[in-house]
Structures are given as C-alpha cells and as structure tokens.
Amino acid sequence: VPDARPPVPPAPDGLLAALRAVVGEANVVVDADVTAGYERDWTGRFVGRTPAVVRPGSTDEVAAVLAACTAAGVRVVPQGGNTGLVGGSVPLAGEVVLSTRRLDDVGPVDELAAQVTVGAGATLARVRAATLPAGLDVGVDLAARDSATIGGMVATNAGGLRALRHGPMRHQVVGIEAALADGRVVSHLRGLLKDNTGYDLPGLLCGSEGTLAVVTRVRLRLVPVLAHRATALLAVASWADAMALVAGLRRVLPGLEVVEAVDRIGVDLVADAFGIRVPFTPTPAVAVLVECADVRDPLDDLAAALADRAEVVDAAIADDPQRRAGLWAVRERCTDAVATLGVPTKLDVTLPAAELAAFAVDVHAVVAAVAPGARVVVFGHVGDGNLHVNVVVRPGAGSGAPPGPDPGADVHERVTVAVFAEVARRGGSISAEHGIGTAKRGHLHLVRSAEEVAVFRAIRAALDPAGTLNPNVLTPPA
Ligand code: FAD
Ligand code: MLT
Ligand code: ZN
C-alpha cells in the first residue's frame, strides 16, 4: 500500500544533535515505523509527519529541548497519551513531537493534605493505583484512563464521568510546574488551598492545549474513596424524560456522582460491536446510567428515588462490582463502538438544560441535511449538559461491515458547521471537555468574541513569542 502521508520534513542542521545531547541518543526517535504511532491521532482523522519524537526524562530536559527547538525556529507539539479527540496532539505541519511519557513519576501520597505530586506523563490509571490504597482518588475519571496522562488531562481540562460531583480537571489542580518555550521553568507546587498571590497559573494552563507551556509536574487534590457504590441503568422514553430524571434525582440523592446517557442507536451499536448484554427489550430511546457513591451502601436510597420517578420505564440496578461493570459497559464502550464504524466526526457540546432534549432530537435532521445517510450516535454526560455527537458517513455499509474510510475533510467540516450552528443558536458551547484542538479552531468565533480571541493571542504571544508551541491548535488561523 503506498504511503499517502506527506513526506517527513527535514530537521535544521544541528538540531537533532543538540536534542541528542540533551536527552540521549535513544530518546530522539527518527525511525519512521516508530514515529508513525505519534503522528496519527486516536480517531485516525488527523495524520501528520515529524522529523523526530523527543522523549525527555526530566523537567530540565523538557526545558532544554524547548530552548533548542525555539533557537532553531522549529515548532513543537507536546504529546501525552495521544488519546485527545480534537487533533491537538499530532504534528500536522512537520513539528517535532515532545512526548511526556517518560515523565511518569508519582510522588508519595500526602495523606494529611489529601494531595499528590505527579509527573505530567503519568497515566491516570498509574496515579490512581498509587492513591487508592491510601483511600484517596483522583476526582476525574474517564474511559481512556490507561493511556491518558495527567499532563494531557490538565492541558485539555478533561471532564469525564464524575464532573457532576467533582468538577473537571481544573478543579483538581492545586499546583503546577511547566517549561516555557524559551526554556524557563515556572514551578508552584506547594498545593496551598488558599494562596492569593497573583495570577492563577494552574487555572491558566488547564485547557491551554499545549499552547502556553509544557506541563511537567502537577500537584493534584484528591477526593476520598467512597467504598460503597450503587449503579442503575434505566430505560427512558425520550431525552426530555432523561433531563427530567436528572433534575429529580439531583434533588434527592446527595451521593449522586454519575448521570450518563446513550441513545438507542448507541446502545444497539455497543451491543452489536462487542456483544454487550443490554438488560432491556426493546432498546429504549435513551438509556441513562446513574451511580451513587457513599460511605454506606446507597442501593436502597437509589432504588427508592427511582421508584418515585415516572420517567423510568425499566431499570437494572446493582451494587456488586461485576454487575455494575456490566451496566457501565453500555456507556463506557461507546467511543470504541463508534470507532468500529469508521473515522467519525466527533463533536463534544454543552447545551443549556432547557435546550438539551430538543437539540438531541433535532441534531439528526441537522446532520441528515448535510450528510444524508450518515449514522448519528449521541451519548454523553447528561448530568452536566454535555453531549457527544458522533457522525459516521459510511454509505451503503451494513451492520458488521469493516470500518469505512475517512470521508474527508469536506464532510467533517460540513457536519461540524451544521451542528455547531444549531448549538450556537441554542446558547451552547462547541466544546465541553475535549478542547478546541485543530478540529474546531475555525469555529471559535461562535462562542468567543473577537476581544476574547485577541486576549488569547496576547497571552500566547507573552508566554511564547516565537510561536514554538502547538501552532495548529486553539486560536483560529490568522
Ligand atoms: P494527548 O492526546 O497526548 O494531548 C492532548 C492535548 O494536550 C494536545 O493538545 C497536547 O499538545 C496537549 N498536551 C499533552 N500533554 C501535555 C503537557 N504535558 N503539557 C502541555 N500540553 C500537553 N476526554 C474527556 O474530557 N472526558 C472523557 O470522558 C473522555 N473519554 C475518553 C474516552 C476514550 C476512549 C478516549 C480515546 C478519549 C477520551 N477523552 C475524554 C479524550 C482524552 O482522553 C482526553 O482529552 C485526555 O485528557 C487526553 O490526555 P492525553 O494524555 O492522551 O493527551
Ligand atoms: C466519552 O465521554 O466517552 C468521551 O468523551 C469520549 C467520546 O466522546 O467519544
Ligand atoms: Zn466525554
């Protein structure tokens, strides 16, 4: 099969030698078979080329790599687990990839403060494995936990499955260390909860998508492990009922931690793709996953709350880990199930509560008008108003067919424009948790004023005047 990718751009004379001097020969990867894994994003939609993947092993090495690249006029894409869904982690225009995966140290758990300091390249799963034995957990959880890194989660301000209770990544970060493009390091890791001494750099770097600095270490606030959990998968007849259910449960269940939803198309797809058992026949219009966590078993409280809700057509409820995992699979496998169809247009939107149900219905007609025959799968974190609209154009293919080819940039763009117009019309946001990346930067004007974008550009220019860091993301092309 011919390689359709663009040719590898050459690195300027002397740069690779300078990088090898910083990180060692083995950590400047130029072998095309190895760099390929860093050049393609998780969805397969965004593919580029890099002259080298550099893998520093300490903050000082990150700083020196950045200084060398800036001095050579070479741009850099920071990359953690490469699970991002907006094309922000891959070298689309021949940038050097700075992989943070060797920065994976996890410090001792500070049980007194309920905090831990970790390397930016540590995966969420690795950090949790260190904190759980101390009865403490990271407030954010997501299905990509085995690969997503803390640095990537900070850079995207990841939301995930428990944002309803604990907020997104920005709420977990109490200290940060980062290297600027010119090689200076800013470090403020004391983790004091009250510390009004100027601008909030952790807050600024959360959601900065690798455009302002490379995060090297993070001080995380931890939340108590609540040992008792009860989970319910509920059949409801409409998105309007799902929203009424969310509002009702929120009022009576203080231990409510998760409210997720998957539409009928998504439930059938997960069942077909992975043989996951769905406890309802027929498949409901919307399946809602609810979880409560508490210091005592919340099963009875959850069951009593559900018994009072007319929206619940059918219910499966469990408090043992194995059956709970079975219910969770219907929601957690949605991303993988969509990927079995082909290269999706992934849209991650927030709607005002009063608009969400109508949007979830109307989005099918909105997509059909610009991409007739496309498969539209809607799921998401309905408890915080965040829906994931996944569109796969695969003309003529039936269930079980191999994944279709990428429909091309024009189709992705047409679908994006149509869905975002509907989101904007209803007062929503074009990114809830995945970020803007490269996929959405041309649409930022829908939700950010010209003045706000000018401030964004000024902040970028102040921290990275040479424009070294992640040039293809966040702010619209000039
Ligand atoms: P990458 O993909 O490597 O990078 C993402 C962005 O961060 C890029 O712009 C990159 O340049 C930048 N970056 C990475 N590391 C650094 C650093 N140290 N310093 C500066 N910039 C950096 N997201 C959610 O919010 N909620 C979910 O529920 C969720 N579920 C997911 C489920 C699956 C199956 C998958 C595949 C993805 C999911 N995601 C979710 C998206 C993704 O996991 C998150 O965006 C995650 O935060 C990315 O982490 P990463 O380490 O893979 O970052
Ligand atoms: C999720 O909630 O499952 C993730 O954000 C990933 C996705 O949108 O596919
Ligand atoms: Zn999500």
XYZ file of C-alpha atoms and ligand atoms in Angstrom:
541
model
C 0.000 0.000 0.000
C 1.585 3.339 -0.985
C 2.249 5.731 1.921
C -0.209 8.587 1.380
C 1.248 10.678 4.172
C 3.181 13.874 3.446
C 6.986 13.475 3.308
C 8.979 13.815 6.536
C 10.218 17.395 6.843
C 13.978 17.650 7.391
C 15.195 18.969 10.753
C 17.517 22.008 10.579
C 21.240 21.219 10.657
C 22.460 20.522 14.137
C 19.055 20.315 15.843
C 18.942 16.539 16.174
C 22.483 16.516 17.549
C 21.514 19.213 20.057
C 18.461 17.222 21.123
C 20.525 14.017 21.452
C 22.933 15.892 23.670
C 20.020 16.756 25.969
C 18.022 13.506 26.149
C 20.419 10.849 24.851
C 20.541 9.050 21.514
C 17.789 6.555 22.379
C 15.290 9.303 23.181
C 15.409 11.106 19.853
C 13.324 8.773 17.719
C 13.551 9.164 13.945
C 12.667 5.636 12.808
C 9.518 6.097 10.683
C 7.988 2.834 11.909
C 8.148 4.121 15.473
C 7.286 7.772 14.850
C 4.137 6.653 12.957
C 2.395 5.921 16.262
C 2.935 9.528 17.357
C 1.838 11.032 14.028
C -1.740 9.724 13.947
C -4.451 10.709 16.397
C -6.740 8.262 18.207
C -9.597 8.720 15.726
C -7.442 8.318 12.607
C -8.755 11.625 11.258
C -5.607 13.657 11.896
C -2.310 12.380 10.487
C 0.944 14.296 10.046
C 4.707 13.749 9.916
C 7.531 14.633 12.270
C 11.299 14.778 11.838
C 11.717 13.418 15.385
C 9.930 12.353 18.535
C 11.878 13.590 21.556
C 11.334 11.920 24.911
C 12.788 13.973 27.772
C 13.045 12.327 31.179
C 13.033 15.370 33.482
C 11.774 18.937 33.713
C 15.254 20.257 32.934
C 15.400 18.118 29.815
C 11.964 19.367 28.688
C 13.188 22.937 29.163
C 16.399 22.298 27.226
C 14.526 20.584 24.374
C 12.171 23.548 24.094
C 15.037 26.043 24.204
C 16.877 24.171 21.442
C 13.784 23.977 19.217
C 12.922 27.636 19.749
C 16.515 28.652 18.955
C 16.336 26.593 15.746
C 12.934 28.039 14.798
C 11.338 24.590 14.951
C 7.833 24.150 16.282
C 6.866 21.587 18.883
C 3.739 19.551 19.584
C 3.537 18.249 23.171
C 2.059 14.773 23.367
C 0.997 12.672 26.359
C -1.105 9.551 25.831
C -2.305 10.688 22.369
C -5.922 9.959 23.317
C -7.102 13.510 22.579
C -10.074 13.710 20.228
C -9.558 17.095 18.527
C -6.295 16.550 16.651
C -4.217 18.633 19.068
C -1.557 16.057 19.896
C -0.156 15.241 16.446
C 2.401 17.063 14.242
C 0.250 18.305 11.378
C 2.834 20.636 9.830
C 6.134 18.859 10.437
C 6.603 19.818 14.091
C 8.885 17.960 16.492
C 6.832 15.817 18.886
C 7.754 16.230 22.553
C 6.497 13.093 24.255
C 5.984 13.419 28.012
C 5.589 9.701 28.630
C 8.915 9.322 30.457
C 7.855 11.977 32.995
C 5.818 9.376 34.817
C 6.988 9.545 38.426
C 4.281 9.505 41.092
C 5.306 11.084 44.399
C 4.281 9.863 47.840
C 0.626 10.394 48.677
C 0.308 13.270 51.149
C -2.488 11.838 53.289
C -2.544 14.858 55.601
C -3.294 17.268 52.761
C -5.043 14.677 50.525
C -2.751 15.603 47.645
C -0.100 14.024 45.422
C 2.538 15.429 43.070
C 2.934 13.508 39.807
C 4.879 13.723 36.573
C 2.879 15.020 33.618
C 3.415 11.762 31.732
C 1.941 9.523 34.431
C -1.274 7.918 33.233
C -4.446 8.414 35.215
C -4.523 4.666 35.951
C -0.967 4.757 37.320
C -1.754 7.691 39.615
C -4.923 6.066 40.888
C -3.062 2.819 41.578
C -0.832 4.820 43.921
C -3.575 6.785 45.676
C -6.364 4.209 46.063
C -4.538 2.159 48.742
C -4.464 5.358 50.825
C -8.249 5.695 50.493
C -7.888 8.633 48.098
C -8.763 9.017 44.425
C -8.401 11.477 41.560
C -11.670 13.393 41.129
C -11.709 12.941 37.344
C -12.163 9.563 35.676
C -12.508 8.669 32.004
C -12.541 5.552 29.846
C -9.084 6.375 28.392
C -7.609 6.102 31.914
C -4.941 3.526 30.965
C -3.349 5.820 28.354
C -4.409 9.415 29.093
C -1.740 11.274 31.065
C -2.215 13.784 33.838
C -0.424 16.432 31.736
C -2.756 15.805 28.792
C -5.759 15.879 31.085
C -4.631 19.220 32.504
C -3.884 20.600 29.030
C -7.377 19.644 27.811
C -9.117 20.336 31.148
C -10.655 16.868 30.840
C -14.136 16.420 32.282
C -15.096 12.768 32.233
C -17.528 10.629 34.116
C -17.592 12.289 37.525
C -17.534 16.007 36.676
C -21.060 16.264 38.050
C -19.682 15.694 41.549
C -16.022 16.724 41.446
C -15.782 19.141 38.524
C -13.302 18.947 35.626
C -9.511 18.727 35.821
C -9.183 22.441 36.601
C -10.825 21.771 39.972
C -8.269 19.085 40.856
C -5.059 21.031 40.176
C -3.578 22.835 43.183
C -0.049 23.331 41.896
C 1.854 23.119 38.643
C 5.315 23.058 37.136
C 5.808 23.840 33.460
C 8.518 24.675 30.962
C 8.099 27.700 28.701
C 9.101 27.669 25.040
C 12.316 29.596 25.719
C 13.432 27.066 28.331
C 12.447 28.891 31.508
C 10.637 26.823 34.155
C 7.769 28.045 36.329
C 7.106 25.938 39.399
C 4.465 26.428 42.090
C 3.775 23.044 43.648
C 3.112 23.807 47.290
C -0.570 22.995 46.942
C -1.807 25.592 49.410
C -5.560 25.705 49.033
C -5.630 29.403 49.924
C -2.876 31.274 48.104
C -3.961 34.654 46.735
C -0.590 35.765 45.443
C -1.340 36.777 41.894
C -2.423 35.121 38.679
C -3.583 31.511 38.880
C -1.101 29.711 36.591
C -2.618 26.234 37.105
C -6.000 27.645 36.112
C -4.467 29.260 33.019
C -2.660 26.117 31.915
C -5.769 23.959 32.381
C -7.359 23.926 28.937
C -4.360 25.605 27.261
C -3.872 22.560 24.980
C -0.085 22.770 24.875
C -0.054 26.328 23.521
C 1.445 28.163 26.505
C 3.912 25.765 28.131
C 4.691 22.090 28.554
C 3.309 20.915 31.881
C 5.961 18.796 33.606
C 4.579 18.140 37.096
C 1.177 18.534 38.704
C 0.050 18.727 42.327
C -3.391 17.129 42.498
C -6.096 17.492 45.093
C -7.506 14.033 45.926
C -11.027 13.043 46.906
C -11.989 10.353 49.431
C -12.678 6.870 48.088
C -16.317 6.183 48.820
C -16.298 2.426 49.187
C -19.985 1.823 48.577
C -21.442 2.273 45.130
C -24.794 1.532 43.545
C -25.354 1.748 39.809
C -28.555 1.728 37.777
C -29.136 1.505 34.045
C -32.521 2.990 33.248
C -34.727 2.843 30.192
C -36.473 6.142 29.435
C -38.707 7.094 26.531
C -37.123 10.382 25.455
C -34.331 12.889 26.029
C -36.898 15.136 27.715
C -37.580 12.355 30.232
C -33.846 11.861 30.719
C -33.469 15.549 31.608
C -36.462 15.490 33.982
C -34.938 12.422 35.648
C -31.582 14.180 36.121
C -33.273 17.161 37.752
C -35.377 14.941 40.020
C -32.528 12.690 41.173
C -30.183 15.604 41.805
C -32.645 16.983 44.365
C -32.968 13.808 46.463
C -29.648 11.941 46.139
C -26.738 13.723 47.844
C -24.465 10.805 46.890
C -25.208 11.203 43.172
C -21.912 11.002 41.271
C -22.709 9.993 37.697
C -25.576 10.587 35.272
C -24.689 9.453 31.761
C -26.881 8.711 28.750
C -26.726 6.794 25.476
C -29.309 6.963 22.704
C -30.946 3.929 21.097
C -28.512 3.894 18.159
C -25.554 3.935 20.558
C -26.955 1.168 22.773
C -27.609 -1.087 19.767
C -24.160 -0.322 18.376
C -22.360 -1.230 21.622
C -24.390 -4.456 21.858
C -23.653 -5.360 18.208
C -19.982 -4.408 18.240
C -18.955 -6.079 21.499
C -21.762 -8.465 22.385
C -22.577 -6.457 25.488
C -25.827 -7.515 27.116
C -28.439 -4.786 27.350
C -30.999 -5.565 30.046
C -33.960 -4.062 28.130
C -36.149 -5.264 25.264
C -36.888 -3.351 23.136
C -33.928 -0.968 23.275
C -35.191 2.265 24.866
C -34.983 5.660 23.175
C -32.389 6.621 25.792
C -30.527 4.534 28.382
C -29.489 6.528 31.459
C -26.686 5.328 33.715
C -26.857 6.603 37.292
C -24.330 5.941 40.030
C -24.314 6.936 43.685
C -21.275 6.641 45.946
C -21.351 6.956 49.705
C -19.769 5.840 52.979
C -22.647 3.333 53.369
C -24.432 1.317 50.712
C -26.583 3.746 48.700
C -28.565 0.975 46.964
C -31.759 1.407 48.964
C -31.739 5.210 48.625
C -31.161 4.927 44.875
C -33.918 2.324 44.468
C -36.354 4.455 46.484
C -35.534 7.573 44.462
C -36.038 5.702 41.191
C -39.347 4.218 42.361
C -40.686 7.774 42.624
C -39.730 8.739 39.063
C -42.400 8.287 36.416
C -39.792 8.681 33.648
C -38.239 5.298 34.458
C -39.760 2.699 32.104
C -37.449 -0.139 33.143
C -34.435 -0.441 35.421
C -31.463 -2.697 36.178
C -29.739 -1.914 39.453
C -26.636 -3.368 41.099
C -24.196 -2.758 43.921
C -21.699 -5.569 43.307
C -18.642 -4.771 41.165
C -19.247 -7.400 38.493
C -22.843 -6.494 37.680
C -22.057 -2.792 37.975
C -19.274 -3.241 35.391
C -21.803 -4.911 33.060
C -24.088 -1.872 33.284
C -21.170 0.546 32.859
C -20.032 -1.213 29.669
C -23.102 0.041 27.815
C -21.827 3.586 28.308
C -18.046 3.170 28.543
C -17.681 1.246 25.274
C -19.474 3.890 23.168
C -16.260 5.538 21.916
C -14.738 2.212 20.862
C -18.030 1.132 19.272
C -18.225 4.279 17.134
C -14.616 3.682 16.050
C -15.613 0.286 14.638
C -17.771 2.093 12.061
C -15.071 4.315 10.595
C -13.476 7.724 11.083
C -16.082 9.786 12.929
C -16.730 13.489 13.116
C -16.653 13.838 16.903
C -18.474 16.823 18.329
C -18.451 17.473 22.062
C -21.002 20.087 23.006
C -22.750 21.551 26.041
C -26.338 22.707 25.893
C -28.303 24.720 28.417
C -30.506 22.281 30.384
C -33.672 23.681 28.816
C -32.331 23.130 25.276
C -30.587 19.760 25.539
C -33.528 17.448 24.845
C -34.715 19.321 21.760
C -31.150 19.531 20.456
C -30.615 15.781 20.870
C -33.699 15.141 18.751
C -33.155 17.849 16.121
C -29.478 17.066 15.565
C -30.459 14.059 13.443
C -32.259 16.260 10.906
C -29.469 18.827 11.070
C -26.913 16.165 10.100
C -29.182 14.489 7.532
C -29.479 17.812 5.688
C -25.715 17.964 5.064
C -24.712 14.276 5.163
C -27.658 12.124 4.054
C -27.424 8.528 5.288
C -24.806 9.269 7.961
C -25.002 7.312 11.226
C -25.506 9.719 14.173
C -24.748 8.380 17.662
C -25.477 10.606 20.645
C -24.220 9.848 24.139
C -22.613 11.766 26.930
C -22.524 13.239 30.377
C -26.141 14.296 30.553
C -25.829 15.196 34.244
C -23.703 18.224 33.327
C -25.336 19.063 29.986
C -22.525 17.592 27.845
C -23.489 15.560 24.769
C -21.119 13.785 22.366
C -22.471 13.840 18.829
C -20.671 11.262 16.690
C -21.293 11.236 12.972
C -20.019 8.461 10.710
C -20.544 8.661 6.977
C -20.362 5.158 5.536
C -22.597 4.905 2.501
C -24.109 1.513 1.850
C -22.371 -0.364 4.681
C -24.498 -2.579 6.880
C -24.009 -3.738 10.462
C -20.770 -5.700 10.947
C -19.076 -4.201 7.856
C -15.399 -3.272 8.259
C -14.668 0.348 9.271
C -15.262 2.762 6.415
C -12.578 5.088 5.010
C -12.206 8.664 6.221
C -14.986 10.566 4.409
C -12.609 13.521 4.007
C -12.132 16.999 5.394
C -15.053 18.499 3.457
C -17.566 16.117 5.015
C -16.179 16.598 8.547
C -16.360 20.359 8.049
C -19.887 20.358 6.616
C -21.193 18.308 9.534
C -19.311 20.425 12.055
C -20.630 23.717 10.646
C -24.226 22.476 10.677
C -24.161 21.012 14.188
C -22.267 23.966 15.686
C -24.735 26.426 14.160
C -27.507 24.564 15.980
C -25.501 24.545 19.222
C -24.789 28.271 18.968
C -28.425 29.042 18.144
C -29.432 27.289 21.369
C -26.845 29.080 23.530
C -24.480 26.120 23.982
C -20.732 25.630 23.764
C -18.818 23.947 20.908
C -16.520 22.148 23.338
C -17.437 20.835 26.747
C -14.343 18.806 27.609
C -12.270 17.703 24.600
C -10.994 21.191 23.794
C -10.728 23.107 20.547
C -7.614 21.470 19.099
C -7.203 21.773 15.388
C -10.664 20.358 14.649
C -12.628 23.303 15.980
C -10.344 26.311 15.923
C -12.030 27.733 12.851
C -15.298 27.815 14.813
C -14.124 29.545 17.984
C -15.857 32.783 16.927
C -19.209 31.096 17.567
C -18.598 31.088 21.300
C -15.776 33.603 21.894
C -15.884 37.303 20.991
C -13.199 38.979 18.870
C -11.997 40.676 22.060
C -11.638 37.347 23.867
C -9.722 35.797 20.962
C -7.436 38.851 20.919
C -6.716 38.313 24.633
C -5.989 34.625 23.929
C -3.496 35.642 21.234
C -1.877 38.191 23.560
C -1.426 35.553 26.285
C 0.126 33.154 23.748
C 2.451 35.852 22.484
C 3.505 36.800 26.035
C 4.419 33.245 27.017
C 5.652 32.001 23.633
C 6.681 34.998 21.498
C 8.434 32.798 18.919
C 5.270 30.723 18.402
C 7.033 27.415 19.106
C 4.247 25.594 20.898
C 1.411 23.721 19.198
C 0.868 26.189 16.350
C -2.122 24.378 14.828
C -4.486 24.471 17.781
C -6.882 26.630 19.738
C -6.628 30.111 18.212
C -8.031 30.407 14.676
C -5.601 30.629 11.749
C -4.559 34.269 11.257
P -2.853 13.972 24.354
O -3.899 13.409 23.496
O -1.484 13.464 24.182
O -2.825 15.561 24.174
C -3.996 16.319 24.254
C -3.640 17.815 24.189
O -2.883 18.173 25.340
C -2.769 18.178 22.995
O -3.109 19.478 22.589
C -1.361 18.155 23.550
O -0.480 19.005 22.842
C -1.583 18.651 24.964
N -0.654 18.092 25.966
C -0.483 16.786 26.309
N 0.381 16.693 27.339
C 0.782 17.956 27.622
C 1.674 18.522 28.590
N 2.327 17.770 29.480
N 1.833 19.855 28.604
C 1.171 20.647 27.723
N 0.328 20.185 26.803
C 0.135 18.846 26.762
N -11.956 13.369 27.488
C -12.741 13.895 28.434
O -12.624 15.076 28.753
N -13.711 13.143 29.042
C -13.895 11.838 28.753
O -14.787 11.192 29.299
C -13.037 11.248 27.781
N -13.159 9.948 27.482
C -12.361 9.407 26.521
C -12.520 8.059 26.200
C -11.740 7.485 25.210
C -11.915 6.013 24.886
C -10.797 8.276 24.504
C -9.931 7.683 23.440
C -10.643 9.612 24.819
C -11.421 10.190 25.818
N -11.290 11.536 26.171
C -12.080 12.072 27.145
C -10.308 12.382 25.480
C -8.876 12.298 26.072
O -8.685 11.110 26.773
C -8.588 13.474 26.971
O -8.615 14.652 26.191
C -7.268 13.389 27.728
O -7.222 14.463 28.623
C -6.050 13.479 26.805
O -4.895 13.071 27.533
P -3.593 12.591 26.744
O -2.503 12.395 27.715
O -3.905 11.464 25.876
O -3.270 13.888 25.879
C -16.744 9.944 26.477
O -17.429 10.602 27.246
O -16.949 8.741 26.269
C -15.582 10.615 25.842
O -15.572 11.977 25.981
C -15.122 10.114 24.524
C -16.026 10.386 23.359
O -16.613 11.454 23.257
O -16.097 9.511 22.489
Zn -16.974 12.598 27.417
